[in-house]
Amino acid sequence: MMSPLQKIPGSIKQPVYYLSHGGGPWPFMTGTFRTMFQPLERSLQAIPAVLPATPRAVLIVSAHWETEQFMLSAADWPAMIYDYTGFPADLYNISYPAPGAPALAEAIAQQLHGEGWRVGLDRERGFDHGTYSLLKAIYPHADVLVVQMSIRSPLDPAEHLAMGQALQPLRDAGVLILGSGQSFHNLACRGATARSASVAFDTWLRKVLLTNTPEARNQALLAWESAPFARLAHPHPDHFIPLLVVAGAAGHDVAQCVFGDYLGDFATSCYGFGGGAEVSPYDVLRLHQQEGSKHERL
């Protein structure tokens, strides 16, 4: 039987993305909190139209699942994990009823085992908000197979880059790989400090991803703690580490910024690899830089 990490007949290579999943269950909400995420929502909604084909499945590397070894979700119908606090009671009853893909998860794990990786299967793991808050915007009808993958403590960048490289053949098999996190994630930082620090970190990240060769890009990501305000941007790097997996899976593909704007006080950007290099209309931070605006210039 052909490995799922090998190209199968009729499959079309999928791009790979590092995306912000926003705050809590925002796609299930109304009001001002939901409105804050509308620019991000529009950029996420645009993704299916630019894919070369409907993906065979989606593999999400979630910032909200940190384990002692890499794990893959393997439930037939994953439940919901309400991993947020302080929201109205009805938001602890929401549902994103996408099917899991246990057979695919098992085959991926088997392939990775053969390459020397320790990878486990979790047949009870449900969807955390790093998954459903992202996919609700991209696939609102929950009509796509979904496998979650954890990040591994202690969040070593080199290990996650190497895992992404090991997952790269999945793209040829028609699987869409998404790294779910956020480019600036410090909920204790607010106001002018957050704006200036997030702009500085975003400027560094853009330069690393958009102007370097893939080799130089990876080396810079491995040394991410030397970036301006790196530890203010990510006191705990769980929301940054999915980018290392994505960069590994990207191989030699060129990066494109597919979203750039402020989410509250945070200058935030999202990236695709292998889907083109044109300027995205959802990269407002870049447009502000070019045209000038009331926002701080990058």
mmCIF file of C-alpha atoms in Angstrom:
data_model
loop_
_atom_site.group_PDB
_atom_site.id
_atom_site.type_symbol
_atom_site.label_atom_id
_atom_site.label_comp_id
_atom_site.label_asym_id
_atom_site.label_seq_id
_atom_site.Cartn_x
_atom_site.Cartn_y
_atom_site.Cartn_z
ATOM 1 C CA MET A 1 0.000 0.000 0.000
ATOM 2 C CA MET A 2 1.331 3.431 -0.899
ATOM 3 C CA SER A 3 2.269 5.632 2.039
ATOM 4 C CA PRO A 4 0.058 8.710 2.607
ATOM 5 C CA LEU A 5 3.277 10.715 2.668
ATOM 6 C CA GLN A 6 3.858 9.837 -0.982
ATOM 7 C CA LYS A 7 2.161 11.324 -3.996
ATOM 8 C CA ILE A 8 -1.005 9.460 -4.956
ATOM 9 C CA PRO A 9 -2.544 9.422 -8.459
ATOM 10 C CA GLY A 10 -4.547 12.538 -9.209
ATOM 11 C CA SER A 11 -3.357 14.473 -6.164
ATOM 12 C CA ILE A 12 -2.272 18.087 -6.541
ATOM 13 C CA LYS A 13 0.383 19.599 -4.308
ATOM 14 C CA GLN A 14 -1.082 21.842 -1.635
ATOM 15 C CA PRO A 15 0.503 24.994 -0.210
ATOM 16 C CA VAL A 16 1.197 25.341 3.499
ATOM 17 C CA TYR A 17 0.153 28.192 5.818
ATOM 18 C CA TYR A 18 1.006 29.787 9.153
ATOM 19 C CA LEU A 19 -2.177 31.483 10.341
ATOM 20 C CA SER A 20 -3.568 33.352 13.321
ATOM 21 C CA HIS A 21 -6.546 31.641 14.947
ATOM 22 C CA GLY A 22 -7.579 34.807 16.754
ATOM 23 C CA GLY A 23 -8.964 35.042 20.267
ATOM 24 C CA GLY A 24 -11.187 32.418 21.845
ATOM 25 C CA PRO A 25 -14.301 31.363 19.903
ATOM 26 C CA TRP A 26 -14.524 34.590 17.899
ATOM 27 C CA PRO A 27 -16.106 33.124 14.694
ATOM 28 C CA PHE A 28 -19.076 31.931 16.773
ATOM 29 C CA MET A 29 -19.674 35.383 18.269
ATOM 30 C CA THR A 30 -21.389 38.651 17.382
ATOM 31 C CA GLY A 31 -20.685 42.196 18.485
ATOM 32 C CA THR A 32 -17.524 44.237 18.835
ATOM 33 C CA PHE A 33 -15.208 41.316 19.652
ATOM 34 C CA ARG A 34 -16.191 39.544 16.435
ATOM 35 C CA THR A 35 -15.875 42.787 14.483
ATOM 36 C CA MET A 36 -12.229 43.134 15.545
ATOM 37 C CA PHE A 37 -11.474 39.917 13.660
ATOM 38 C CA GLN A 38 -13.362 40.708 10.450
ATOM 39 C CA PRO A 39 -10.229 41.559 8.406
ATOM 40 C CA LEU A 40 -8.647 38.277 9.521
ATOM 41 C CA GLU A 41 -11.895 36.450 8.747
ATOM 42 C CA ARG A 42 -11.964 37.795 5.199
ATOM 43 C CA SER A 43 -8.393 36.632 4.601
ATOM 44 C CA LEU A 44 -9.188 33.157 5.920
ATOM 45 C CA GLN A 45 -12.363 32.935 3.859
ATOM 46 C CA ALA A 46 -10.287 33.647 0.739
ATOM 47 C CA ILE A 47 -8.009 30.622 1.183
ATOM 48 C CA PRO A 48 -10.173 27.864 -0.391
ATOM 49 C CA ALA A 49 -10.502 29.818 -3.638
ATOM 50 C CA VAL A 50 -6.729 30.014 -4.136
ATOM 51 C CA LEU A 51 -5.987 26.366 -3.376
ATOM 52 C CA PRO A 52 -5.155 24.250 -6.435
ATOM 53 C CA ALA A 53 -7.826 21.694 -5.448
ATOM 54 C CA THR A 54 -10.003 20.753 -2.510
ATOM 55 C CA PRO A 55 -7.614 19.163 -0.001
ATOM 56 C CA ARG A 56 -7.819 15.475 0.781
ATOM 57 C CA ALA A 57 -7.619 16.437 4.459
ATOM 58 C CA VAL A 58 -6.310 19.227 6.687
ATOM 59 C CA LEU A 59 -3.443 18.692 9.134
ATOM 60 C CA ILE A 60 -3.409 21.415 11.778
ATOM 61 C CA VAL A 61 -0.395 21.953 14.015
ATOM 62 C CA SER A 62 -2.055 23.643 16.983
ATOM 63 C CA ALA A 63 -0.420 26.016 19.435
ATOM 64 C CA HIS A 64 -2.995 24.827 21.969
ATOM 65 C CA TRP A 65 -1.817 21.234 22.126
ATOM 66 C CA GLU A 66 1.592 20.864 23.766
ATOM 67 C CA THR A 67 2.726 17.354 24.672
ATOM 68 C CA GLU A 68 5.830 15.433 25.764
ATOM 69 C CA GLN A 69 5.981 13.655 22.407
ATOM 70 C CA PHE A 70 4.419 14.526 19.082
ATOM 71 C CA MET A 71 0.809 13.367 18.947
ATOM 72 C CA LEU A 72 -1.821 13.052 16.215
ATOM 73 C CA SER A 73 -5.545 13.161 16.865
ATOM 74 C CA ALA A 74 -7.253 9.947 15.758
ATOM 75 C CA ALA A 75 -10.915 10.239 16.761
ATOM 76 C CA ASP A 76 -13.609 9.521 14.185
ATOM 77 C CA TRP A 77 -15.688 12.502 15.318
ATOM 78 C CA PRO A 78 -13.598 14.771 17.563
ATOM 79 C CA ALA A 79 -15.384 16.476 20.430
ATOM 80 C CA MET A 80 -14.918 20.119 21.392
ATOM 81 C CA ILE A 81 -12.364 21.451 23.872
ATOM 82 C CA TYR A 82 -13.402 24.833 25.280
ATOM 83 C CA ASP A 83 -9.916 26.040 26.125
ATOM 84 C CA TYR A 84 -10.772 29.656 26.916
ATOM 85 C CA THR A 85 -12.258 31.523 29.857
ATOM 86 C CA GLY A 86 -14.409 34.555 30.481
ATOM 87 C CA PHE A 87 -16.857 34.158 27.606
ATOM 88 C CA PRO A 88 -20.675 33.913 27.788
ATOM 89 C CA ALA A 89 -22.091 30.526 28.770
ATOM 90 C CA ASP A 90 -23.520 29.725 25.328
ATOM 91 C CA LEU A 91 -19.995 29.730 23.879
ATOM 92 C CA TYR A 92 -19.243 26.587 25.865
ATOM 93 C CA ASN A 93 -21.822 24.698 23.811
ATOM 94 C CA ILE A 94 -20.682 25.564 20.298
ATOM 95 C CA SER A 95 -19.861 22.844 17.796
ATOM 96 C CA TYR A 96 -17.613 22.393 14.795
ATOM 97 C CA PRO A 97 -18.648 18.908 13.598
ATOM 98 C CA ALA A 98 -15.859 18.159 11.144
ATOM 99 C CA PRO A 99 -14.896 14.492 10.844
ATOM 100 C CA GLY A 100 -11.543 13.212 11.970
ATOM 101 C CA ALA A 101 -9.311 11.027 9.811
ATOM 102 C CA PRO A 102 -8.002 8.231 12.060
ATOM 103 C CA ALA A 103 -6.793 6.087 9.174
ATOM 104 C CA LEU A 104 -4.734 8.967 7.832
ATOM 105 C CA ALA A 105 -3.407 9.750 11.310
ATOM 106 C CA GLU A 106 -2.364 6.124 11.757
ATOM 107 C CA ALA A 107 -0.617 6.026 8.405
ATOM 108 C CA ILE A 108 1.231 9.305 9.071
ATOM 109 C CA ALA A 109 2.369 8.017 12.447
ATOM 110 C CA GLN A 110 3.553 4.762 10.896
ATOM 111 C CA GLN A 111 5.533 6.599 8.250
ATOM 112 C CA LEU A 112 7.119 8.895 10.818
ATOM 113 C CA HIS A 113 7.972 5.944 13.041
ATOM 114 C CA GLY A 114 9.843 4.453 10.113
ATOM 115 C CA GLU A 115 11.914 7.624 9.914
ATOM 116 C CA GLY A 116 12.817 7.480 13.587
ATOM 117 C CA TRP A 117 10.223 9.836 15.053
ATOM 118 C CA ARG A 118 8.319 9.113 18.268
ATOM 119 C CA VAL A 119 4.709 9.957 17.424
ATOM 120 C CA GLY A 120 1.623 8.850 19.319
ATOM 121 C CA LEU A 121 -2.081 8.647 18.510
ATOM 122 C CA ASP A 122 -4.740 10.214 20.739
ATOM 123 C CA ARG A 123 -8.137 8.682 19.999
ATOM 124 C CA GLU A 124 -9.876 10.927 22.534
ATOM 125 C CA ARG A 125 -8.448 14.299 21.602
ATOM 126 C CA GLY A 126 -11.066 16.838 20.542
ATOM 127 C CA PHE A 127 -10.713 20.068 18.604
ATOM 128 C CA ASP A 128 -9.172 22.961 20.549
ATOM 129 C CA HIS A 129 -9.829 26.543 19.561
ATOM 130 C CA GLY A 130 -6.579 26.627 17.625
ATOM 131 C CA THR A 131 -8.411 24.346 15.216
ATOM 132 C CA TYR A 132 -12.087 25.291 15.180
ATOM 133 C CA SER A 133 -11.602 29.056 15.446
ATOM 134 C CA LEU A 134 -9.426 28.801 12.336
ATOM 135 C CA LEU A 135 -11.457 26.304 10.332
ATOM 136 C CA LYS A 136 -14.836 27.879 11.072
ATOM 137 C CA ALA A 137 -13.772 30.767 8.826
ATOM 138 C CA ILE A 138 -12.036 28.652 6.157
ATOM 139 C CA TYR A 139 -14.493 25.735 5.999
ATOM 140 C CA PRO A 140 -17.691 27.001 7.674
ATOM 141 C CA HIS A 141 -19.636 23.839 6.810
ATOM 142 C CA ALA A 142 -17.100 21.584 8.577
ATOM 143 C CA ASP A 143 -16.943 19.459 5.429
ATOM 144 C CA VAL A 144 -13.246 18.567 5.490
ATOM 145 C CA LEU A 145 -11.338 15.757 7.211
ATOM 146 C CA VAL A 146 -9.195 17.105 10.047
ATOM 147 C CA VAL A 147 -6.177 15.725 11.895
ATOM 148 C CA GLN A 148 -4.564 17.751 14.675
ATOM 149 C CA MET A 149 -0.891 17.526 15.499
ATOM 150 C CA SER A 150 0.650 18.661 18.767
ATOM 151 C CA ILE A 151 3.784 20.666 19.344
ATOM 152 C CA ARG A 152 6.373 18.970 21.548
ATOM 153 C CA SER A 153 7.723 20.332 24.807
ATOM 154 C CA PRO A 154 10.245 21.931 25.320
ATOM 155 C CA LEU A 155 9.422 23.542 21.945
ATOM 156 C CA ASP A 156 12.831 23.176 20.347
ATOM 157 C CA PRO A 157 12.830 25.139 17.059
ATOM 158 C CA ALA A 158 15.201 22.762 15.234
ATOM 159 C CA GLU A 159 13.121 19.725 16.115
ATOM 160 C CA HIS A 160 9.925 21.350 14.844
ATOM 161 C CA LEU A 161 11.607 22.508 11.649
ATOM 162 C CA ALA A 162 12.780 18.925 11.077
ATOM 163 C CA MET A 163 9.278 17.598 11.755
ATOM 164 C CA GLY A 164 7.927 19.972 9.122
ATOM 165 C CA GLN A 165 10.479 18.646 6.658
ATOM 166 C CA ALA A 166 9.332 15.103 7.447
ATOM 167 C CA LEU A 167 5.717 16.122 6.790
ATOM 168 C CA GLN A 168 6.498 17.835 3.491
ATOM 169 C CA PRO A 169 5.466 14.849 1.307
ATOM 170 C CA LEU A 170 1.935 15.098 2.713
ATOM 171 C CA ARG A 171 1.464 18.160 0.545
ATOM 172 C CA ASP A 172 2.050 16.080 -2.585
ATOM 173 C CA ALA A 173 -0.628 13.692 -1.362
ATOM 174 C CA GLY A 174 -3.179 16.513 -1.316
ATOM 175 C CA VAL A 175 -3.114 17.305 2.415
ATOM 176 C CA LEU A 176 -3.306 20.966 3.433
ATOM 177 C CA ILE A 177 -0.937 21.719 6.327
ATOM 178 C CA LEU A 178 -1.831 24.648 8.581
ATOM 179 C CA GLY A 179 0.244 26.001 11.451
ATOM 180 C CA SER A 180 -2.193 27.599 13.894
ATOM 181 C CA GLY A 181 -0.756 30.219 16.222
ATOM 182 C CA GLN A 182 -0.199 33.971 16.151
ATOM 183 C CA SER A 183 2.791 36.055 15.135
ATOM 184 C CA PHE A 184 2.559 38.181 18.311
ATOM 185 C CA HIS A 185 1.114 36.522 21.398
ATOM 186 C CA ASN A 186 1.475 38.253 24.739
ATOM 187 C CA LEU A 187 -1.936 38.814 26.300
ATOM 188 C CA ALA A 188 -0.392 40.714 29.219
ATOM 189 C CA CYS A 189 1.030 43.367 26.890
ATOM 190 C CA ARG A 190 -1.252 46.191 25.832
ATOM 191 C CA GLY A 191 -1.307 49.757 24.524
ATOM 192 C CA ALA A 192 1.636 51.630 23.044
ATOM 193 C CA THR A 193 4.144 49.046 24.271
ATOM 194 C CA ALA A 194 2.318 46.262 22.457
ATOM 195 C CA ARG A 195 1.958 48.294 19.276
ATOM 196 C CA SER A 196 5.610 49.321 19.063
ATOM 197 C CA ALA A 197 6.937 45.887 20.035
ATOM 198 C CA SER A 198 4.632 44.023 17.671
ATOM 199 C CA VAL A 199 5.530 46.326 14.783
ATOM 200 C CA ALA A 200 9.240 45.749 15.411
ATOM 201 C CA PHE A 201 8.802 41.981 15.620
ATOM 202 C CA ASP A 202 6.548 41.936 12.564
ATOM 203 C CA THR A 203 9.096 43.946 10.584
ATOM 204 C CA TRP A 204 11.740 41.337 11.431
ATOM 205 C CA LEU A 205 9.427 38.441 10.582
ATOM 206 C CA ARG A 206 8.471 39.931 7.214
ATOM 207 C CA LYS A 207 12.085 40.441 6.258
ATOM 208 C CA VAL A 208 12.992 36.897 7.302
ATOM 209 C CA LEU A 209 10.138 35.237 5.419
ATOM 210 C CA LEU A 210 9.772 37.461 2.365
ATOM 211 C CA THR A 211 13.323 38.470 1.418
ATOM 212 C CA ASN A 212 15.526 35.506 2.300
ATOM 213 C CA THR A 213 16.368 32.294 0.528
ATOM 214 C CA PRO A 214 14.667 29.272 2.124
ATOM 215 C CA GLU A 215 17.969 28.254 3.705
ATOM 216 C CA ALA A 216 18.576 31.702 5.212
ATOM 217 C CA ARG A 217 14.939 31.950 6.243
ATOM 218 C CA ASN A 218 15.210 28.723 8.219
ATOM 219 C CA GLN A 219 18.439 29.765 9.899
ATOM 220 C CA ALA A 220 16.872 33.058 10.984
ATOM 221 C CA LEU A 221 13.783 31.285 12.331
ATOM 222 C CA LEU A 222 15.976 28.928 14.337
ATOM 223 C CA ALA A 223 17.559 32.013 15.926
ATOM 224 C CA TRP A 224 14.216 33.757 16.447
ATOM 225 C CA GLU A 225 15.020 34.711 20.045
ATOM 226 C CA SER A 226 17.531 37.254 18.693
ATOM 227 C CA ALA A 227 14.722 39.148 16.916
ATOM 228 C CA PRO A 228 13.637 42.546 18.260
ATOM 229 C CA PHE A 229 11.313 42.105 21.267
ATOM 230 C CA ALA A 230 11.230 38.350 20.663
ATOM 231 C CA ARG A 231 10.481 37.354 24.237
ATOM 232 C CA LEU A 232 7.987 40.182 24.655
ATOM 233 C CA ALA A 233 6.236 38.960 21.511
ATOM 234 C CA HIS A 234 6.324 35.351 22.736
ATOM 235 C CA PRO A 235 6.928 34.906 26.480
ATOM 236 C CA HIS A 236 6.052 31.263 25.836
ATOM 237 C CA PRO A 237 6.719 30.344 22.196
ATOM 238 C CA ASP A 238 3.762 27.981 21.708
ATOM 239 C CA HIS A 239 2.102 30.320 19.179
ATOM 240 C CA PHE A 240 5.348 30.828 17.241
ATOM 241 C CA ILE A 241 6.584 27.224 17.050
ATOM 242 C CA PRO A 242 3.917 26.105 14.501
ATOM 243 C CA LEU A 243 5.681 28.454 12.060
ATOM 244 C CA LEU A 244 8.822 26.283 12.330
ATOM 245 C CA VAL A 245 6.809 23.222 11.285
ATOM 246 C CA VAL A 246 5.299 25.185 8.408
ATOM 247 C CA ALA A 247 8.714 26.466 7.297
ATOM 248 C CA GLY A 248 10.039 22.927 7.258
ATOM 249 C CA ALA A 249 7.060 21.691 5.247
ATOM 250 C CA ALA A 250 7.456 24.645 2.856
ATOM 251 C CA GLY A 251 10.756 23.340 1.529
ATOM 252 C CA HIS A 252 12.005 25.734 -1.143
ATOM 253 C CA ASP A 253 8.665 27.438 -1.721
ATOM 254 C CA VAL A 254 8.440 31.228 -1.662
ATOM 255 C CA ALA A 255 6.517 32.929 1.149
ATOM 256 C CA GLN A 256 3.582 35.289 0.708
ATOM 257 C CA CYS A 257 2.064 37.466 3.418
ATOM 258 C CA VAL A 258 -1.656 36.627 3.211
ATOM 259 C CA PHE A 259 -2.771 38.849 6.099
ATOM 260 C CA GLY A 260 -1.302 41.830 7.876
ATOM 261 C CA ASP A 261 -3.227 44.105 10.222
ATOM 262 C CA TYR A 262 -3.741 44.999 13.842
ATOM 263 C CA LEU A 263 -5.680 42.588 16.029
ATOM 264 C CA GLY A 264 -6.346 44.939 18.890
ATOM 265 C CA ASP A 265 -2.938 46.378 19.760
ATOM 266 C CA PHE A 266 -0.981 43.595 18.044
ATOM 267 C CA ALA A 267 0.507 43.980 14.572
ATOM 268 C CA THR A 268 -0.181 40.493 13.238
ATOM 269 C CA SER A 269 0.719 38.730 10.008
ATOM 270 C CA CYS A 270 -0.019 35.364 8.395
ATOM 271 C CA TYR A 271 1.904 33.582 5.644
ATOM 272 C CA GLY A 272 1.440 31.076 2.882
ATOM 273 C CA PHE A 273 4.148 29.088 1.088
ATOM 274 C CA GLY A 274 3.751 27.590 -2.363
ATOM 275 C CA GLY A 275 0.632 29.508 -3.302
ATOM 276 C CA GLY A 276 2.199 32.468 -5.095
ATOM 277 C CA ALA A 277 4.177 35.560 -4.150
ATOM 278 C CA GLU A 278 1.823 38.380 -5.163
ATOM 279 C CA VAL A 279 0.833 41.136 -2.729
ATOM 280 C CA SER A 280 -2.293 40.156 -0.822
ATOM 281 C CA PRO A 281 -5.162 42.666 -0.528
ATOM 282 C CA TYR A 282 -5.475 41.523 3.087
ATOM 283 C CA ASP A 283 -1.959 42.661 3.965
ATOM 284 C CA VAL A 284 -3.052 46.090 5.144
ATOM 285 C CA LEU A 285 0.139 46.691 7.089
ATOM 286 C CA ARG A 286 2.112 46.469 3.856
ATOM 287 C CA LEU A 287 -0.313 48.792 2.090
ATOM 288 C CA HIS A 288 -0.037 51.289 4.935
ATOM 289 C CA GLN A 289 3.728 51.139 4.634
ATOM 290 C CA GLN A 290 3.527 51.881 0.930
ATOM 291 C CA GLU A 291 0.775 54.503 0.992
ATOM 292 C CA GLY A 292 0.994 56.005 4.462
ATOM 293 C CA SER A 293 -1.801 55.926 7.021
ATOM 294 C CA LYS A 294 -2.722 56.643 10.586
ATOM 295 C CA HIS A 295 -1.086 53.322 11.539
ATOM 296 C CA GLU A 296 2.543 53.089 12.510
ATOM 297 C CA ARG A 297 4.697 52.436 9.498
ATOM 298 C CA LEU A 298 6.629 49.183 9.374
#
